[in-house]
mmCIF file of C-alpha atoms and ligand atoms in Angstrom:
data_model
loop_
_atom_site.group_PDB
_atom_site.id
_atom_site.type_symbol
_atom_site.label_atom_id
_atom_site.label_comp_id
_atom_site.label_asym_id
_atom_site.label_seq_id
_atom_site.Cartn_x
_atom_site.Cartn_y
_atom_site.Cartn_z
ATOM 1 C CA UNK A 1036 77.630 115.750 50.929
ATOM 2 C CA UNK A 1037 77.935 117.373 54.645
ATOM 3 C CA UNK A 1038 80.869 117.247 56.536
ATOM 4 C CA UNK A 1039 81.660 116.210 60.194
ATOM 5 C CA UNK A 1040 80.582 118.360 63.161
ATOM 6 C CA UNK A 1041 83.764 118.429 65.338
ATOM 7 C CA UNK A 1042 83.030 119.947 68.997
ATOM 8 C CA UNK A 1043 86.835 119.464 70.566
ATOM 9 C CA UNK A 1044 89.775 120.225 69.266
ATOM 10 C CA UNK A 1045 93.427 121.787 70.525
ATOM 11 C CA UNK A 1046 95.953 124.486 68.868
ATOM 12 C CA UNK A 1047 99.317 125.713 69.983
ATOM 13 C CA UNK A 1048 97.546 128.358 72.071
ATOM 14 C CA UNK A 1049 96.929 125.187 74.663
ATOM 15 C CA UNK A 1050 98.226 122.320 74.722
ATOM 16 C CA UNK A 1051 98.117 121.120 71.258
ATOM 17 C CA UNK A 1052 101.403 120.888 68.723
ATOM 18 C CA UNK A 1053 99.850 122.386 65.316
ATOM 19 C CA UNK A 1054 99.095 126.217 64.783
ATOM 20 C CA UNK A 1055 95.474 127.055 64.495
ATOM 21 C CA UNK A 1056 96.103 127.842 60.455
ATOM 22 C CA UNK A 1057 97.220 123.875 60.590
ATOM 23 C CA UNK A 1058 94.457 122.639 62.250
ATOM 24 C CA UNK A 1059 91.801 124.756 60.189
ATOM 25 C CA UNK A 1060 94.106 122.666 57.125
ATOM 26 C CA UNK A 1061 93.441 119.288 58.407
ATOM 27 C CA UNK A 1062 90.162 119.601 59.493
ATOM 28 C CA UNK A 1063 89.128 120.627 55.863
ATOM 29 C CA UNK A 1064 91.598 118.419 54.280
ATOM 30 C CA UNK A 1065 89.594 115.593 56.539
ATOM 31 C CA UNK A 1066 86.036 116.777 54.896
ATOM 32 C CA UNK A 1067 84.970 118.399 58.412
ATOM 33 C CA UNK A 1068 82.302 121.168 58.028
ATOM 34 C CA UNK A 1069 81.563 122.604 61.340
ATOM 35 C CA UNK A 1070 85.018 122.656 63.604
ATOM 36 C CA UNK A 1071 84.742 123.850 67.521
ATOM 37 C CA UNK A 1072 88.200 125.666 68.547
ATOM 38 C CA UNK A 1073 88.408 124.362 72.139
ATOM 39 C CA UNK A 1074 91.546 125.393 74.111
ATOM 40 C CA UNK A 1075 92.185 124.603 77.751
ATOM 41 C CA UNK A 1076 91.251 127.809 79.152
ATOM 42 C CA UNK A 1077 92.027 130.011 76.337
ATOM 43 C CA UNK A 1078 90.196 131.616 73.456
ATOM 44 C CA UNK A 1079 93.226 133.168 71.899
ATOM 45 C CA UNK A 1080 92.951 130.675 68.815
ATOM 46 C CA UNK A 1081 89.691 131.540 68.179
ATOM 47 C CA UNK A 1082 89.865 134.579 65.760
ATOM 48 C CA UNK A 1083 92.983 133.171 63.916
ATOM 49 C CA UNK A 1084 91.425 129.842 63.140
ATOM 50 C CA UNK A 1085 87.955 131.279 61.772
ATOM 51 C CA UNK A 1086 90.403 133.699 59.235
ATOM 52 C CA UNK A 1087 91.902 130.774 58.000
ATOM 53 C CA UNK A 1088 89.135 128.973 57.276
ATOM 54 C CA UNK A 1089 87.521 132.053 55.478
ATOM 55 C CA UNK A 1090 86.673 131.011 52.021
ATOM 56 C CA UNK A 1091 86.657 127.400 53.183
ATOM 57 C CA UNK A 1092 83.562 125.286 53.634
ATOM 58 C CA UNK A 1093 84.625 124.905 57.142
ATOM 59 C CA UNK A 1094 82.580 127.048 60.135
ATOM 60 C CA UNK A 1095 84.672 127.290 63.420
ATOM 61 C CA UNK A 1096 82.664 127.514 66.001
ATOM 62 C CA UNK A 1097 84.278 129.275 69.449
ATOM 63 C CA UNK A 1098 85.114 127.053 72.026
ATOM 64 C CA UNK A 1099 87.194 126.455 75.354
ATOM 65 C CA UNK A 1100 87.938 123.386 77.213
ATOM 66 C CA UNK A 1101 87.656 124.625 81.231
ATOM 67 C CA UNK A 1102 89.135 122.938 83.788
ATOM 68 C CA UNK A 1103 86.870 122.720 86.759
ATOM 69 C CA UNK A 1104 86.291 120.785 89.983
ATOM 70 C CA UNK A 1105 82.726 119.262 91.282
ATOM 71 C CA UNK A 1106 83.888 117.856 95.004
ATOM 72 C CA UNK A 1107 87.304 116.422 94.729
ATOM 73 C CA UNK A 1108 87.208 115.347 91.098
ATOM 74 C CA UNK A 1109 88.419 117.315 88.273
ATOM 75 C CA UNK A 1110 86.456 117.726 85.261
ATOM 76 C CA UNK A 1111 86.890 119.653 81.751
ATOM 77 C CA UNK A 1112 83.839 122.309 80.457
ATOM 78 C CA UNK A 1113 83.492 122.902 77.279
ATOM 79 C CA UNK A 1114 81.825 125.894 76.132
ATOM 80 C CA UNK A 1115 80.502 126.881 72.635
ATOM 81 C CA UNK A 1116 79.000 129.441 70.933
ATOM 82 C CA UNK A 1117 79.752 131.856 73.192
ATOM 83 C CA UNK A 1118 81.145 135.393 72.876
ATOM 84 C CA UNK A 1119 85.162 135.407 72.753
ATOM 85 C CA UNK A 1120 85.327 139.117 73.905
ATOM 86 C CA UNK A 1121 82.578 139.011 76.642
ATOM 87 C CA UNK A 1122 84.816 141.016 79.339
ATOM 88 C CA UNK A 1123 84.294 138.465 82.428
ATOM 89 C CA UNK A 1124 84.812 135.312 80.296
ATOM 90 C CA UNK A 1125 88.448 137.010 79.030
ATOM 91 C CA UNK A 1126 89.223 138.206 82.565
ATOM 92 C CA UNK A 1127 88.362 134.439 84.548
ATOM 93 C CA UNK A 1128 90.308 132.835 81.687
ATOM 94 C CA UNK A 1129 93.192 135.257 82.039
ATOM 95 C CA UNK A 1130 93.457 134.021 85.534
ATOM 96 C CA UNK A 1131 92.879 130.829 85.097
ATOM 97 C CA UNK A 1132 96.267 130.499 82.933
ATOM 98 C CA UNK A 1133 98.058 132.701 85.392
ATOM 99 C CA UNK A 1134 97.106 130.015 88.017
ATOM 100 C CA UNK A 1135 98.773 127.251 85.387
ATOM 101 C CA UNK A 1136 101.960 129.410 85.478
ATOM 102 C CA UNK A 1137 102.256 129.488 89.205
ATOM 103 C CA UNK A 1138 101.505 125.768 88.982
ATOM 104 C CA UNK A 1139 104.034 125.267 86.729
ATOM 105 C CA UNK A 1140 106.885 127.065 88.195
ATOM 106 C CA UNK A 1141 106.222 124.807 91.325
ATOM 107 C CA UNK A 1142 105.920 121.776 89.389
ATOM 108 C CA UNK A 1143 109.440 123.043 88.087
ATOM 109 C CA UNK A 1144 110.904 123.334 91.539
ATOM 110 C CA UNK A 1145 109.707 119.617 92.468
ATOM 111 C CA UNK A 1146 111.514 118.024 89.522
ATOM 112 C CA UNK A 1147 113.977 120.152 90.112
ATOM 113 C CA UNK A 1148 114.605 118.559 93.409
ATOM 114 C CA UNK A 1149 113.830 115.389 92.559
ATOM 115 C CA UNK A 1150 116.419 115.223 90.190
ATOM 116 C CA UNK A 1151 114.532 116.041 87.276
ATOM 117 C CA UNK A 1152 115.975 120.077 86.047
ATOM 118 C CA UNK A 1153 114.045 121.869 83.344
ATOM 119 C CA UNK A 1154 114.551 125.618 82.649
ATOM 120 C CA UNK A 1155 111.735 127.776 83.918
ATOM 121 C CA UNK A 1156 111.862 130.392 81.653
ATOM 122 C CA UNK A 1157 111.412 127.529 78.484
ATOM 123 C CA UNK A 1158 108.547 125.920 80.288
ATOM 124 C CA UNK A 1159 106.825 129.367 80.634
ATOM 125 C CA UNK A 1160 107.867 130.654 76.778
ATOM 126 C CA UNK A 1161 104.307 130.430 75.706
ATOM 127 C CA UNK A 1162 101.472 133.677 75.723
ATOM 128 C CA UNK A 1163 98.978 130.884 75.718
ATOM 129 C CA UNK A 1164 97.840 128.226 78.360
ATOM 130 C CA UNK A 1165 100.660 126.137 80.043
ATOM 131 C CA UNK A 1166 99.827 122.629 81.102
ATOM 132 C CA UNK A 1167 101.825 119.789 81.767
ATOM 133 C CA UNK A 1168 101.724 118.460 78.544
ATOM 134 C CA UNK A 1169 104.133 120.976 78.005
ATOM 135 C CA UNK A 1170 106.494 120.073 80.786
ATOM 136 C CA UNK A 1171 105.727 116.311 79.363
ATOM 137 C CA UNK A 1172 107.700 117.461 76.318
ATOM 138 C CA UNK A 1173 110.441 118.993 77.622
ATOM 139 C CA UNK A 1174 111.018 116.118 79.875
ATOM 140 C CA UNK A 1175 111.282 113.790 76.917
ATOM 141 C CA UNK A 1176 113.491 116.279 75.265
ATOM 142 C CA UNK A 1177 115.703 116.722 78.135
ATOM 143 C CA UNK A 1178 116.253 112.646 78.735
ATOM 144 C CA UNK A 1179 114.318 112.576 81.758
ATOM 145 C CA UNK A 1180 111.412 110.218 80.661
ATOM 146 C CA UNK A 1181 111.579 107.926 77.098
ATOM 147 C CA UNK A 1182 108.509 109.028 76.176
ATOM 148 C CA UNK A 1183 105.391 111.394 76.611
ATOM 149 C CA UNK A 1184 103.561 108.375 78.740
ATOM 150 C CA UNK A 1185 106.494 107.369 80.841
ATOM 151 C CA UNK A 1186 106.714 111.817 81.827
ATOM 152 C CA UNK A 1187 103.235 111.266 82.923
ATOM 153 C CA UNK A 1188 103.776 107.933 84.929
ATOM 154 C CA UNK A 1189 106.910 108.502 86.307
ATOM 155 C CA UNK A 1190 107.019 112.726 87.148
ATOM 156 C CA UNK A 1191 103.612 114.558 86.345
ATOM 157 C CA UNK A 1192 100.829 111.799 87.067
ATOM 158 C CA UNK A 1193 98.246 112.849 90.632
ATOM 159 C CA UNK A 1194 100.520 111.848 93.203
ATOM 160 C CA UNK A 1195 104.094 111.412 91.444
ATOM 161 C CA UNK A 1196 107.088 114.107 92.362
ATOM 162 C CA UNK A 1197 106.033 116.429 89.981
ATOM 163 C CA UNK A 1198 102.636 116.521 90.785
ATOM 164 C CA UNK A 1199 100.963 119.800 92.311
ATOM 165 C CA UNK A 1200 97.471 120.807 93.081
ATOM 166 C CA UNK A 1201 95.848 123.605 90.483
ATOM 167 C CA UNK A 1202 93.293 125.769 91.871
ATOM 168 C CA UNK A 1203 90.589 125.925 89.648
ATOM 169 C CA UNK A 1204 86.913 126.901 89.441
ATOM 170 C CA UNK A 1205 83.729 125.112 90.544
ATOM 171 C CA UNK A 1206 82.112 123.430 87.975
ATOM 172 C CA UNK A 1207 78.446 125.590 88.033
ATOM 173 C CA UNK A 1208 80.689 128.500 88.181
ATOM 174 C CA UNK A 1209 82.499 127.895 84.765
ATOM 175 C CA UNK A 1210 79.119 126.716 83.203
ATOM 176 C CA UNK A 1211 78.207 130.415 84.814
ATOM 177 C CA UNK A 1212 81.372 131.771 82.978
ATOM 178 C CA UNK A 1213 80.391 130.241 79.419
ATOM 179 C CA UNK A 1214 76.157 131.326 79.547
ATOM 180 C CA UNK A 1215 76.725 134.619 80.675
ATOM 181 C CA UNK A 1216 79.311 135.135 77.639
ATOM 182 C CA UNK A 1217 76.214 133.888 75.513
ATOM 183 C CA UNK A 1218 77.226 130.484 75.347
ATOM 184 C CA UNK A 1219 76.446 126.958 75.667
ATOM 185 C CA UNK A 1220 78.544 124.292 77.991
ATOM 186 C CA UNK A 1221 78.704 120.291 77.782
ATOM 187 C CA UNK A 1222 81.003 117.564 79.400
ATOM 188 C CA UNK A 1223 83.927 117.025 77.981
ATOM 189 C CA UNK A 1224 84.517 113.124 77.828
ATOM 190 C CA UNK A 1225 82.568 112.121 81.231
ATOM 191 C CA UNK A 1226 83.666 109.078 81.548
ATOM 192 C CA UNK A 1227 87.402 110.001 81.322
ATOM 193 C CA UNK A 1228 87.085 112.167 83.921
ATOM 194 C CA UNK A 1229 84.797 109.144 85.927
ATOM 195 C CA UNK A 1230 81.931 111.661 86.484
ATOM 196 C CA UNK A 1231 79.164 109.607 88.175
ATOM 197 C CA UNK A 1232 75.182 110.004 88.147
ATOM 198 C CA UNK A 1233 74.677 112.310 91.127
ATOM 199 C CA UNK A 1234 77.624 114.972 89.320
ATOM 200 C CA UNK A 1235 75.398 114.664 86.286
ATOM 201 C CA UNK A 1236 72.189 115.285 87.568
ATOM 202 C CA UNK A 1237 73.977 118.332 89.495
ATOM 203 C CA UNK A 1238 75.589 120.076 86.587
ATOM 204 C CA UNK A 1239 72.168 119.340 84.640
ATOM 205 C CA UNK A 1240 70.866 121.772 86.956
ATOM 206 C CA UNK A 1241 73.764 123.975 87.224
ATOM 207 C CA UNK A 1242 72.916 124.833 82.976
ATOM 208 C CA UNK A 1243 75.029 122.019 81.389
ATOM 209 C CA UNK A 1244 73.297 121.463 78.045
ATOM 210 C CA UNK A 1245 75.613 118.452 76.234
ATOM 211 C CA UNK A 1246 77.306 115.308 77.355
ATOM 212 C CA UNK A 1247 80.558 114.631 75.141
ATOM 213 C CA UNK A 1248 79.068 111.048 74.586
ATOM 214 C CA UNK A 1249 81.202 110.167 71.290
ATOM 215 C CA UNK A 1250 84.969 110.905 72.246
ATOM 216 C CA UNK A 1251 88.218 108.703 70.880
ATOM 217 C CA UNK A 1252 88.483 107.251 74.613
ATOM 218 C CA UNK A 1253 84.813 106.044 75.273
ATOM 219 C CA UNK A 1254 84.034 103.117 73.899
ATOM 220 C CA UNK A 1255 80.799 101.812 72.254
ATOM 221 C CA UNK A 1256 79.954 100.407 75.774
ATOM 222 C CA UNK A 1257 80.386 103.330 77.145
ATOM 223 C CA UNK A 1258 79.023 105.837 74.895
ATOM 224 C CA UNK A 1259 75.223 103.277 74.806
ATOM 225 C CA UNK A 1260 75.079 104.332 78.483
ATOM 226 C CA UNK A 1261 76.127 108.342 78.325
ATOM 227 C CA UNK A 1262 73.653 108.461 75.635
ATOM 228 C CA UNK A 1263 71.014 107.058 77.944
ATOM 229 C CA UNK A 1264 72.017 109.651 80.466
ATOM 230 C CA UNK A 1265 71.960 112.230 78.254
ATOM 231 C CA UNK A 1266 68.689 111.738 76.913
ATOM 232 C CA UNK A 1267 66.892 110.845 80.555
ATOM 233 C CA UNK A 1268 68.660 114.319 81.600
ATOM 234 C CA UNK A 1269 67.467 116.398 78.436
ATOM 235 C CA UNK A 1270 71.086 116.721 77.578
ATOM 236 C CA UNK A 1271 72.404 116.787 73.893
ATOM 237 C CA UNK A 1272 75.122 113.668 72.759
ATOM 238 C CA UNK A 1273 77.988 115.959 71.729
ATOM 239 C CA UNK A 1274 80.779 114.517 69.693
ATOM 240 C CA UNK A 1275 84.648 115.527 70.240
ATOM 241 C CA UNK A 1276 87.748 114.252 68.372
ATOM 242 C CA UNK A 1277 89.406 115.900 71.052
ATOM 243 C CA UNK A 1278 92.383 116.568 68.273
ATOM 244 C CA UNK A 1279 95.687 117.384 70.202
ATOM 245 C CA UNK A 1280 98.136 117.594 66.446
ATOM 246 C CA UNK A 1281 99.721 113.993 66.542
ATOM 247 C CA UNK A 1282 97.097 110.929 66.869
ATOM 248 C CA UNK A 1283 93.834 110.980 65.478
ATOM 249 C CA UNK A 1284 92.132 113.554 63.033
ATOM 250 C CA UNK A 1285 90.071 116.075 62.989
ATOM 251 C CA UNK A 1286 86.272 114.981 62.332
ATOM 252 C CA UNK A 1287 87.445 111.408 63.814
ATOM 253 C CA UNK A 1288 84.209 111.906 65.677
ATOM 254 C CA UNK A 1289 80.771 113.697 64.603
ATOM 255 C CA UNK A 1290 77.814 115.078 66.419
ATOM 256 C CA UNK A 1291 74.292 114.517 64.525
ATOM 257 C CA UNK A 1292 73.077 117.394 62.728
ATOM 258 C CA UNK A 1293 69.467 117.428 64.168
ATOM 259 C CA UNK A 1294 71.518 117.527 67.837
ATOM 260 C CA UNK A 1295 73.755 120.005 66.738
ATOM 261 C CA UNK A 1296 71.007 122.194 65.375
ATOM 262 C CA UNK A 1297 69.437 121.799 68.804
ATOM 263 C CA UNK A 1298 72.176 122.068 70.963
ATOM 264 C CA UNK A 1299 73.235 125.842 69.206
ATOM 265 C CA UNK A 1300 69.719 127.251 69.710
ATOM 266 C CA UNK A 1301 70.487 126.816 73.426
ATOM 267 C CA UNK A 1302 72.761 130.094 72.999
ATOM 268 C CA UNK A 1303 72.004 133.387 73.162
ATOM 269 C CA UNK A 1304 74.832 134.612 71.697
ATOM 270 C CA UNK A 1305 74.413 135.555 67.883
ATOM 271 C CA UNK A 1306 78.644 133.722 67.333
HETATM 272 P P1 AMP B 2453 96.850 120.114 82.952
HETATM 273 O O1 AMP B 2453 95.642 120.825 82.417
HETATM 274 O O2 AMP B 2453 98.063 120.957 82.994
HETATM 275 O O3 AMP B 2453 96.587 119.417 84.267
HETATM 276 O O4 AMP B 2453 97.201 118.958 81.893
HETATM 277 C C1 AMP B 2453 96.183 118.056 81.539
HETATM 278 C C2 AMP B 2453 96.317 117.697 80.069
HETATM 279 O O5 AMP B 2453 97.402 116.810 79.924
HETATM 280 C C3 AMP B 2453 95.098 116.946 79.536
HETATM 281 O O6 AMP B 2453 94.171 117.818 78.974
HETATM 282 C C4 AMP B 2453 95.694 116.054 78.477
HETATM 283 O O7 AMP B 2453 95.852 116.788 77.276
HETATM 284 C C5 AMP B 2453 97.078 115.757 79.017
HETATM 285 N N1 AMP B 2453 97.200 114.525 79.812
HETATM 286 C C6 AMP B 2453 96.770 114.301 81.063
HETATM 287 N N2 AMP B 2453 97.120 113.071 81.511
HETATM 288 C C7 AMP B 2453 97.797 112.503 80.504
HETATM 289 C C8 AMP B 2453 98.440 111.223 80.320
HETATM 290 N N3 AMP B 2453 98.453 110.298 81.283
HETATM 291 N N4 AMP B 2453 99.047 110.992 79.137
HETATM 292 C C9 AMP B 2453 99.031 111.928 78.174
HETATM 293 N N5 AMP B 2453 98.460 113.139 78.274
HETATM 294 C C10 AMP B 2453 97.846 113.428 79.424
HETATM 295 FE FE1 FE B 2454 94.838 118.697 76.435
HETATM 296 FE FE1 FE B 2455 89.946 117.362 78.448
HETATM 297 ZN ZN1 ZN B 2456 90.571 118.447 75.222
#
């Protein structure tokens, strides 16, 4: 009986709350047989999660989740396949998290003024990827929002006082990042992120190869028409449980074999 092909999922090294050891755990506990690390801009789980699930009949595949702008809009690629030591995709992902830390420090100083005080030095304790799920938390823990929702609606939200503008890459150029480490890139949950035709068609062309059609937040109205897109682009329906450690499970969503086989082949890289 095969397991679930998984395409998205988050460790400590990002943004998500369980190691990569405890991940690898649930995802095999959950019956899932091919498992995508995918980190917001970091690869640093990579290497850790494939040891654990040595002698498992789990594969992780290496991922990232890059955040990435096409006009105004922000949108997340996720790359696969791919070489974790290729020298230019460590080096634009080591800068891209040293652009979260600046963006965090100042996100820091606006609550801070706004009557919101965290300490700097706890918000930046991580070697991994800071993001403002992880000033989310500490504003929870600290009594300045009830809950992780309310952090994000009243302080960290586009537009609230905590709010600050990340620099990030164009989209073609992270797509760049990911094929020239050997990999292969796909849209992370499109219609999250309220990508529209004319972005598709563009990033088609820029050497997107996968749509993240089947992801916990698209519904089945939703995913009939990304599937249609994909297919009229020549794009492959990617599935992503987009596993952050507390809702959900690994394998909640799973890419068809066939697809999958079809949508590795695109890489050049021998990962
Ligand atoms: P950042 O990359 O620092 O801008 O943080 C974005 C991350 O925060 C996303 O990848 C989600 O994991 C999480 N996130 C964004 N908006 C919300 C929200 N409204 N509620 C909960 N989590 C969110
Ligand atoms: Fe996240
Ligand atoms: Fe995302
Ligand atoms: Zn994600």
């Amino acid at each position: 009986m095969p397991g679930t092909i998984d395409l998205h999922c988050h460790t400590t090294a990002s943004d998500g709350v369980l190691s990569p050891a405890e991940v690898v755990k649930r995802a095999a506990e959950a019956g899932v047989s091919v498992l995508a690390i995918t980190d917001h801009d970091t690869v640093d789980a990579v290497e850790a999660a494939a040891e654990a699930a040595r002698g498992l009949a789990l594969r992780i595949v290496p991922g990232v989740e890059i955040s990435a702008r096409i006009g105004d809009k922000e949108i997340h690629v996720l790359g696969h396949f791919f070489d974790p030591r290729d020298p230019a995709l460590v080096a634009g992902l080591a800068s891209f998290r040293e652009k979260r830390r600046e963006r965090a420090a100042r996100m820091v100083e606006q609550l801070r003024a706004h009557g919101a005080p965290l300490d700097l030095e706890e918000v930046l304790d991580t070697d991994g990827s800071v993001g403002r799920p992880h000033l989310a938390r500490l504003l929870v823990a600290r009594g300045h929002a009830r809950d992780f929702r309310e952090a994000f609606d009243r302080w960290l939200g586009k537009g609230k006082p905590g709010w600050v503008e990340r620099s990030m890459p164009a989209a073609h150029e992270a797509i760049a990042l990911v094929r020239g480490a050997g990999g292969v890139a796909s849209l992370a949950h499109p219609r999250l992120s309220k990508v529209e035709g004319d972005e598709l068609v563009a990033l088609a062309r820029a050497g997107l190869s996968g749509l993240e059609v089947d992801h916990p937040h698209q519904d089945e109205d939703v995913r009939r028409t990304l599937r249609l897109a994909a297919r009229s682009l020549g794009l492959e329906a990617t599935a992503g449980s987009d596993f952050h450690g507390s809702e959900g499970s690994p394998g909640q969503e799973s890419m068809d074999d066939e697809a999958f086989r079809r949508y590795e082949a695109g890489a050049s890289s021998s990962a």
